[in-house]
PDB file of C-alpha atoms in Angstrom:
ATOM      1  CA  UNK A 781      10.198   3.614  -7.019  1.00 46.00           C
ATOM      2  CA  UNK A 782       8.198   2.998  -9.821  1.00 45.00           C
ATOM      3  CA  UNK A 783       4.492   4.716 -10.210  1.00 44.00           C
ATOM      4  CA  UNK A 784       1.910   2.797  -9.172  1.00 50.00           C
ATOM      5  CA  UNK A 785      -0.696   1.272 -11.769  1.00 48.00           C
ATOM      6  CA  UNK A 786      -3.496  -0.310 -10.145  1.00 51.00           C
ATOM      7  CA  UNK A 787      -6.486  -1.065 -13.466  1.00 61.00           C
ATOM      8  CA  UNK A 788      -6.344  -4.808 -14.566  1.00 62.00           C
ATOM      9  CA  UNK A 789      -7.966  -5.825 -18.012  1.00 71.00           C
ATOM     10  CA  UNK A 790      -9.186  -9.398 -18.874  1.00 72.00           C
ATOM     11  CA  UNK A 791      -6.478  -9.834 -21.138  1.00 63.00           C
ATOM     12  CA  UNK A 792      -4.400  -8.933 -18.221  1.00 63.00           C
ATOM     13  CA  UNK A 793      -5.860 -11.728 -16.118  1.00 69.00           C
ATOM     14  CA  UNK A 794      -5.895 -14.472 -18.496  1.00 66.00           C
ATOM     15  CA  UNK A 795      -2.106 -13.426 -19.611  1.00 60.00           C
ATOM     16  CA  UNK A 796      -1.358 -13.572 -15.155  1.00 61.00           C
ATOM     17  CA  UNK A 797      -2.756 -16.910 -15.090  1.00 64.00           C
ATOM     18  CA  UNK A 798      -0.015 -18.439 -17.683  1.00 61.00           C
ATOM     19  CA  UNK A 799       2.960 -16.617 -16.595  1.00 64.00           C
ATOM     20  CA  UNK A 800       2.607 -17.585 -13.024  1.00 66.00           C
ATOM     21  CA  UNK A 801       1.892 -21.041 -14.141  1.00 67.00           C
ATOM     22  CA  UNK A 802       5.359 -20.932 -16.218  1.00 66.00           C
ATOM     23  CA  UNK A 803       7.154 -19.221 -13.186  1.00 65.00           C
ATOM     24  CA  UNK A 804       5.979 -21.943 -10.687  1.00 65.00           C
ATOM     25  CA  UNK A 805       7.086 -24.705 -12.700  1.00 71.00           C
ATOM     26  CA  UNK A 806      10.730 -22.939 -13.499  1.00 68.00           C
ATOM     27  CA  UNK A 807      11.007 -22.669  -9.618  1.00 64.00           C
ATOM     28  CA  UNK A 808      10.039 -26.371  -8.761  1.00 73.00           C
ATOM     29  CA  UNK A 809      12.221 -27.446 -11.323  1.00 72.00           C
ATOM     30  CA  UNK A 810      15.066 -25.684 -10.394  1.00 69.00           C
ATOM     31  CA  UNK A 811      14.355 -26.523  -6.509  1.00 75.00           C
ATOM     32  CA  UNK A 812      14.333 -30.175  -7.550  1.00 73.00           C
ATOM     33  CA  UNK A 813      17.532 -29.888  -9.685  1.00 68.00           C
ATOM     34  CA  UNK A 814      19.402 -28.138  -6.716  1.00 75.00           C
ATOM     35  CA  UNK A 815      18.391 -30.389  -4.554  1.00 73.00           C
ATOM     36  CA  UNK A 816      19.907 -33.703  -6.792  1.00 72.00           C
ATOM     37  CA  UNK A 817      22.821 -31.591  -8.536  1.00 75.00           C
ATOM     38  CA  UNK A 818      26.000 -29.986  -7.269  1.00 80.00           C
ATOM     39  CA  UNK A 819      26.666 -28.123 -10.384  1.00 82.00           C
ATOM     40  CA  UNK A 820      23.158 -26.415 -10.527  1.00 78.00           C
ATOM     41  CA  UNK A 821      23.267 -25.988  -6.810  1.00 84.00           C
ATOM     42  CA  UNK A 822      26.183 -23.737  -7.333  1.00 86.00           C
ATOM     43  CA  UNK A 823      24.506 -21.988 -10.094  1.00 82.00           C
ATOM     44  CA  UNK A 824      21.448 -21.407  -7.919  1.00 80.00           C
ATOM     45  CA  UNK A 825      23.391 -20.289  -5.405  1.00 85.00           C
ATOM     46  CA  UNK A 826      25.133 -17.947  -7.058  1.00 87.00           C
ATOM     47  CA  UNK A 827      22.297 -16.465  -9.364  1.00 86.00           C
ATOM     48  CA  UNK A 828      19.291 -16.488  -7.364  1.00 87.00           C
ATOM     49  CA  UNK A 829      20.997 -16.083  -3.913  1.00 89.00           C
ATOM     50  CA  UNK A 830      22.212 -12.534  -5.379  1.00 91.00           C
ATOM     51  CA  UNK A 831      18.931 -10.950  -5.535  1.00 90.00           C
ATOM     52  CA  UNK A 832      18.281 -12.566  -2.497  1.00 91.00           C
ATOM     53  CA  UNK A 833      20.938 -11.045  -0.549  1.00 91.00           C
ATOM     54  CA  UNK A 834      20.304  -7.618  -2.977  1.00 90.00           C
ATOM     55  CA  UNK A 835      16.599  -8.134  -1.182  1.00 90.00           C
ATOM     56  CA  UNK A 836      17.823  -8.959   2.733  1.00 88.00           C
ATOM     57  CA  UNK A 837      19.947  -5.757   2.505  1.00 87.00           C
ATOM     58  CA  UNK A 838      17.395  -3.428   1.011  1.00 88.00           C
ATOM     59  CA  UNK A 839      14.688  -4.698   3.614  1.00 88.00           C
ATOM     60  CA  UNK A 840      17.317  -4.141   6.954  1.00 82.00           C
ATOM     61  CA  UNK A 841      16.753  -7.326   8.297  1.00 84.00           C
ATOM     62  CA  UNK A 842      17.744  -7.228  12.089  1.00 75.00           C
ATOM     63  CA  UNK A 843      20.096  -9.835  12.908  1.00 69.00           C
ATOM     64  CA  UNK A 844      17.854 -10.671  15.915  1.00 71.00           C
ATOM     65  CA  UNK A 845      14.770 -11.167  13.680  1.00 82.00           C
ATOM     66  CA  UNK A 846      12.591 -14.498  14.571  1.00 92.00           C
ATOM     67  CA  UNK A 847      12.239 -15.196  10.328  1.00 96.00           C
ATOM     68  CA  UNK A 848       9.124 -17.246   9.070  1.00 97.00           C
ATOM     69  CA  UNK A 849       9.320 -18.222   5.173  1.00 98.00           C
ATOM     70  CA  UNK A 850       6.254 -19.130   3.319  1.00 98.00           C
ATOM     71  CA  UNK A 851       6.927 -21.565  -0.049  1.00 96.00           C
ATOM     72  CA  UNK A 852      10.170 -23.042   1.494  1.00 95.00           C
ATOM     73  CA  UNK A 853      10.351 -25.650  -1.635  1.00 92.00           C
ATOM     74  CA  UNK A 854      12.745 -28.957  -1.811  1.00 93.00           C
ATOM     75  CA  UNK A 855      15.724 -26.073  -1.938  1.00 93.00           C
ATOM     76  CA  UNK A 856      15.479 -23.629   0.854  1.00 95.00           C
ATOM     77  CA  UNK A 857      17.661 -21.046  -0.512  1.00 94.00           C
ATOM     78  CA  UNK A 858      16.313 -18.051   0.810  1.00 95.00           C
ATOM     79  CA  UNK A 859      17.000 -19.827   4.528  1.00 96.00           C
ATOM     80  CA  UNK A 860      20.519 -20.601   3.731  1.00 95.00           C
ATOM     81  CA  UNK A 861      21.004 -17.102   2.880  1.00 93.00           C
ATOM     82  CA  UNK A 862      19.282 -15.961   6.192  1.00 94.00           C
ATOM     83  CA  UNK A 863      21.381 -18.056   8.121  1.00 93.00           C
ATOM     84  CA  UNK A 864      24.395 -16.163   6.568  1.00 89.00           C
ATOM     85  CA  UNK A 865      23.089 -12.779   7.666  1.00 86.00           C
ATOM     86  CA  UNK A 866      20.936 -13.637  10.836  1.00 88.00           C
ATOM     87  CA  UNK A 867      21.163 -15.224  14.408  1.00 86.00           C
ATOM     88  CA  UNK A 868      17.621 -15.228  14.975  1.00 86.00           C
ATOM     89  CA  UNK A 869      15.448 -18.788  14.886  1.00 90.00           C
ATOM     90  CA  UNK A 870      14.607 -19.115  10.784  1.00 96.00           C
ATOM     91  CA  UNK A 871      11.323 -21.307  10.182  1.00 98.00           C
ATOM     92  CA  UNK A 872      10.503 -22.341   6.661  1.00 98.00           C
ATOM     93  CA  UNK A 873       6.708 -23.808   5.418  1.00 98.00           C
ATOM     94  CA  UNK A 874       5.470 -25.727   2.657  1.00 96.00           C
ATOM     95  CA  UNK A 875       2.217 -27.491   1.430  1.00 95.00           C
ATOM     96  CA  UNK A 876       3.974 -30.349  -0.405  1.00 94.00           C
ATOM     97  CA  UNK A 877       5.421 -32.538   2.354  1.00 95.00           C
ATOM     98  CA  UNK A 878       7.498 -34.299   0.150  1.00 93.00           C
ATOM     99  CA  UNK A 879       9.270 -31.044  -0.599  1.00 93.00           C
ATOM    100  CA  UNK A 880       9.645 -29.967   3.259  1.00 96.00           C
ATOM    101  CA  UNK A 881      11.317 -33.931   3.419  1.00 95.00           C
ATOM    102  CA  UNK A 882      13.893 -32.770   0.989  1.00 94.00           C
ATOM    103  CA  UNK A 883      14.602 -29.307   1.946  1.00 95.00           C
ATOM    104  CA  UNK A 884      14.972 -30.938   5.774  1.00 97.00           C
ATOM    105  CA  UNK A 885      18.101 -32.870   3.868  1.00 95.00           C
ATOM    106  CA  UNK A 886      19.473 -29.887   2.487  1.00 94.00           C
ATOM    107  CA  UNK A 887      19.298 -28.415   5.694  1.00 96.00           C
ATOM    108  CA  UNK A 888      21.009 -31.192   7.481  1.00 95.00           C
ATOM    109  CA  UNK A 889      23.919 -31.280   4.326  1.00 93.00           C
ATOM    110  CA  UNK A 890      24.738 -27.567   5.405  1.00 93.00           C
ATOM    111  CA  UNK A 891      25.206 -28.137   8.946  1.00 95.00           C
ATOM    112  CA  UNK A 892      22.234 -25.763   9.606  1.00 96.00           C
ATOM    113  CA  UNK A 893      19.630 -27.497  10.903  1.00 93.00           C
ATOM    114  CA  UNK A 894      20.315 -25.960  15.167  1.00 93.00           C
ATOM    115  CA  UNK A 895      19.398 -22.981  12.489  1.00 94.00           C
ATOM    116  CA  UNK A 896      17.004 -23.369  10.129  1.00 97.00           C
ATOM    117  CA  UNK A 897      13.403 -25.719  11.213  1.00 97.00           C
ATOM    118  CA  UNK A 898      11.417 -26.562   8.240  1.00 98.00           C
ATOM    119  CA  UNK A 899       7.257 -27.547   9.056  1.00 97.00           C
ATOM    120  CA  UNK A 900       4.915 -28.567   7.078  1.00 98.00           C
ATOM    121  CA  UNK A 901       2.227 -25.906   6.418  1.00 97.00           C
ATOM    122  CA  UNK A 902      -0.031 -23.611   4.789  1.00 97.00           C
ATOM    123  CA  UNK A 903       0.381 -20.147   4.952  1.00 97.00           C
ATOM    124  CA  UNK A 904      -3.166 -19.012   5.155  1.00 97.00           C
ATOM    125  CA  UNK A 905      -3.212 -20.173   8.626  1.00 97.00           C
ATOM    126  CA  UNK A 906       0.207 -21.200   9.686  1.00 98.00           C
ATOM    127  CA  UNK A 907       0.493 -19.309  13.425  1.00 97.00           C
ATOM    128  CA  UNK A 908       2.963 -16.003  12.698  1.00 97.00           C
ATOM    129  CA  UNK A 909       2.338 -13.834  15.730  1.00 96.00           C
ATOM    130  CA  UNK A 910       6.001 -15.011  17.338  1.00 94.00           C
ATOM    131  CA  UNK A 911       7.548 -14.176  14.297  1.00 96.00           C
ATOM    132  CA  UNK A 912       9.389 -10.542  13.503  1.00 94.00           C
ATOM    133  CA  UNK A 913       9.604 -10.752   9.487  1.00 95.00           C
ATOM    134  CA  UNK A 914       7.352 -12.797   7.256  1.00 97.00           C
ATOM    135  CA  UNK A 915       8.741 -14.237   3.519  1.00 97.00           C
ATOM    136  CA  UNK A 916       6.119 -14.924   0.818  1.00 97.00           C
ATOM    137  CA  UNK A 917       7.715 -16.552  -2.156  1.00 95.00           C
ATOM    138  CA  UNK A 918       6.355 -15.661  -5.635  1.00 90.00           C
ATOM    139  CA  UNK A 919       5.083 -19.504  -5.713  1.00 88.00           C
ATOM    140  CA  UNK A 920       3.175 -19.654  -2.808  1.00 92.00           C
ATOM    141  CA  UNK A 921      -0.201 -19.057  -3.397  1.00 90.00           C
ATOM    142  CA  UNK A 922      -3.502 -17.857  -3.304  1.00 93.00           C
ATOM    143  CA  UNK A 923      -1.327 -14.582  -2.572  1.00 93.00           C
ATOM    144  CA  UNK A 924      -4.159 -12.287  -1.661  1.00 94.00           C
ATOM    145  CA  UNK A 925      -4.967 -14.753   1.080  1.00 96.00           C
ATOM    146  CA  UNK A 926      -1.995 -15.677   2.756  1.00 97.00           C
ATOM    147  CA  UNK A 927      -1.634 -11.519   3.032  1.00 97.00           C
ATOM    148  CA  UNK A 928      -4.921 -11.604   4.298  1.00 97.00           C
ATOM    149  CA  UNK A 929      -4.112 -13.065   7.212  1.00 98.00           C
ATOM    150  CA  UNK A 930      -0.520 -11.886   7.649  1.00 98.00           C
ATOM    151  CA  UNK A 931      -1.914  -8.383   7.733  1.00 98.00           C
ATOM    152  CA  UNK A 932      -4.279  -9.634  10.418  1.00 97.00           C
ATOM    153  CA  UNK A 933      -2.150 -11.662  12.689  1.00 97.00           C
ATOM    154  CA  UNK A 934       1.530  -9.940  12.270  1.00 97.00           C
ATOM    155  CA  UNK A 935       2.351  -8.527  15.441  1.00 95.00           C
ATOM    156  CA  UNK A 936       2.681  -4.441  15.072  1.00 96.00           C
ATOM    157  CA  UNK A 937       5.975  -3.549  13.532  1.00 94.00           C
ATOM    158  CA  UNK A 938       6.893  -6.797  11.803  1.00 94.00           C
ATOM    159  CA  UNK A 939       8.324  -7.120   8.587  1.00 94.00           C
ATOM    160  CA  UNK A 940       6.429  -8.499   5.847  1.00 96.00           C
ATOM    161  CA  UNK A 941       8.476  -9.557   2.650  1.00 96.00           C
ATOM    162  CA  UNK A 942       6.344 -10.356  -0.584  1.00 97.00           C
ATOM    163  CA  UNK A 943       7.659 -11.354  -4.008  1.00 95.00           C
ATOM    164  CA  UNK A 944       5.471 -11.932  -6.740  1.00 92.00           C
ATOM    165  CA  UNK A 945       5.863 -12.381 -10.502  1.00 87.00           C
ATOM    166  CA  UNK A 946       6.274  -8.556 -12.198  1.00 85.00           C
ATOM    167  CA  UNK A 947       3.062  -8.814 -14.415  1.00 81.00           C
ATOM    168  CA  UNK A 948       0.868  -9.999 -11.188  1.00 85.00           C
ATOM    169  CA  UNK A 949       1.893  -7.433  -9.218  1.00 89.00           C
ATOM    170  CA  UNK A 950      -1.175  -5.009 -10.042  1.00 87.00           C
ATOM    171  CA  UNK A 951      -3.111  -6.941  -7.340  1.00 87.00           C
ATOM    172  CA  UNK A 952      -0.603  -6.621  -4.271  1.00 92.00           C
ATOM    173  CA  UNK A 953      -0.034  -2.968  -5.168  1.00 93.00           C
ATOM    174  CA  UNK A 954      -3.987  -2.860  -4.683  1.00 92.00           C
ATOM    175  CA  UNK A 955      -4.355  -5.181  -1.288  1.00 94.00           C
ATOM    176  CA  UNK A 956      -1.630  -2.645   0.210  1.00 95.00           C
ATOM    177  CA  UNK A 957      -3.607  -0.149  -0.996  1.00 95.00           C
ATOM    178  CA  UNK A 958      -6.292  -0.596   1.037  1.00 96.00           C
ATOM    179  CA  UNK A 959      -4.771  -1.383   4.570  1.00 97.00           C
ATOM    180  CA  UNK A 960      -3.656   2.162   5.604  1.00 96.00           C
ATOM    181  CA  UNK A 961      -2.120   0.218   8.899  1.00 97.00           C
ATOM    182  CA  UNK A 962       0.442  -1.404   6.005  1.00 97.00           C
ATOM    183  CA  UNK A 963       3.718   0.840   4.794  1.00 97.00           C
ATOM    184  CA  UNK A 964       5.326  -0.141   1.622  1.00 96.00           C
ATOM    185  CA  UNK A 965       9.202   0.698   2.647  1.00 94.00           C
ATOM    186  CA  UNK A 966      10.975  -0.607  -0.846  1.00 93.00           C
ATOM    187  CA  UNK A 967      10.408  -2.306  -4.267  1.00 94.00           C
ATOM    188  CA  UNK A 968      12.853  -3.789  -5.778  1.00 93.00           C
ATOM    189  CA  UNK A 969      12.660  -5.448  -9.361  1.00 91.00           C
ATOM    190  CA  UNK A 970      14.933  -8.691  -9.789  1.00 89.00           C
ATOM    191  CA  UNK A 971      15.766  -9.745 -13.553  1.00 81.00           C
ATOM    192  CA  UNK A 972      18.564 -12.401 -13.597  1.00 76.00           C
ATOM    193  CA  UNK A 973      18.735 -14.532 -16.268  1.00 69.00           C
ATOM    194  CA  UNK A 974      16.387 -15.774 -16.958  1.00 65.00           C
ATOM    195  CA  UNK A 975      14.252 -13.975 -15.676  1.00 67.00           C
ATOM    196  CA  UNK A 976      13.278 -11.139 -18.228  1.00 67.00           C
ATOM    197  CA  UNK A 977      10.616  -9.398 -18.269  1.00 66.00           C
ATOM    198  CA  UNK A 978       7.269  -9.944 -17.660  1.00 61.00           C
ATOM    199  CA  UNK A 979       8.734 -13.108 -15.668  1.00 67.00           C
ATOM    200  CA  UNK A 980      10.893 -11.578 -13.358  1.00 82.00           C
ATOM    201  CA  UNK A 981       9.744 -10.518  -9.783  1.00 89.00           C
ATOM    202  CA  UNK A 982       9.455  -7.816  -7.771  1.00 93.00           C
ATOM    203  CA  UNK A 983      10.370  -7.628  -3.688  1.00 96.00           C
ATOM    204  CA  UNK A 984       7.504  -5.752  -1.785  1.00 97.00           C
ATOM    205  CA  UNK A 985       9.330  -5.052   1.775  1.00 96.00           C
ATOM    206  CA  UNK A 986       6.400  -4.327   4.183  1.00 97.00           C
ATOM    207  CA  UNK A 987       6.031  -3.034   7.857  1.00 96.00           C
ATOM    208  CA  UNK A 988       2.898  -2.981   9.855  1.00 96.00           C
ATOM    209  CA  UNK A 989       2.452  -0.114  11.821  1.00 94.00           C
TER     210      UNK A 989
END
């Protein structure tokens, strides 16, 4: 695991600020895309759904697990990969309604929507006590906040599954930091292309003691 450095500068947060923005427009993009394209469907598939079965089997996901992701998008790929490695209930949020509409579609295409429910709704106050693990995509934000509450409202030995951009990762290392009730079990760096450095992400696979 690599060592943690915690000290931000300004240049720091200013150079945060456009990364992220960059990295939240790739992923709507490429939702949207997947969501009106076969070819780049099977492209996102096959890239991104990797590293997110490289991040489900690094994390031990229970194949009981009642799954809640945050920052579901028009593509839900990280529930159609859940589906494949689950049999627990798999509930995925967003803000944009429009998007939830869409992924719902997706959902329905795959013949997994007895599976997979997708709500709108925000998670800095969506109700997770039911729930056994916890996604945050990289997108969903304000980050610090939606932890803030997970870390309040998880039930005691959930699972709590953050990704965030690699050069914003400074301030989750920090919010961890400070919750000694919060274990950081794995981090795992994911760099497809293209996603090179400082734009890929890292997994932060959490348990709450």
């Amino acid at each position: 695991m690599a060592p943690r450095k915690t000290h931000k500068t300004i240049l720091d947060t200013i150079a945060i600020f456009f990364i992220k923005k960059t990295a939240n427009c790739f992923w709507e993009i490429a939702d949207n895309w997947s969501y009106k394209n076969d070819a780049i469907t099977k492209l996102y598939n096959k890239t991104i759904g990797k590293e997110y079965r490289k991040e489900y089997e690094n994390c031990d996901i229970s194949a009981h697990s009642n799954i809640l992701h945050i920052g579901c998008g028009s593509y839900p790929l990280t529930e159609i990969i859940l589906a494949s490695c689950t049999t627990g209930q798999i509930v995925g949020i967003d803000k944009n309604n429009q998007s939830v509409l869409r992924g719902q579609q997706v959902i329905k295409k795959n013949n997994l929507d007895k599976r997979i429910f997708l709500k709108h709704g925000d998670g800095l106050d969506f109700p997770v006590e039911e729930f056994d693990m916890v996604i945050v995509s990289s997108c969903s934000q304000p980050k610090v906040k939606i932890l803030q509450h997970l870390f309040q409202k998880v039930k005691s030995h959930s699972t709590i599954i953050v990704r965030e951009v690699d050069i914003a990762t400074k301030d989750i290392i920090n919010y961890i930091d400070a919750h000694p009730n919060i274990e950081l079990k794995q981090q795992i760096r994911h760099n497809p292309f293209p996603f090179f450095e400082p734009i890929g992400w890292t997994t932060f696979c959490l348990t709450k003691k």
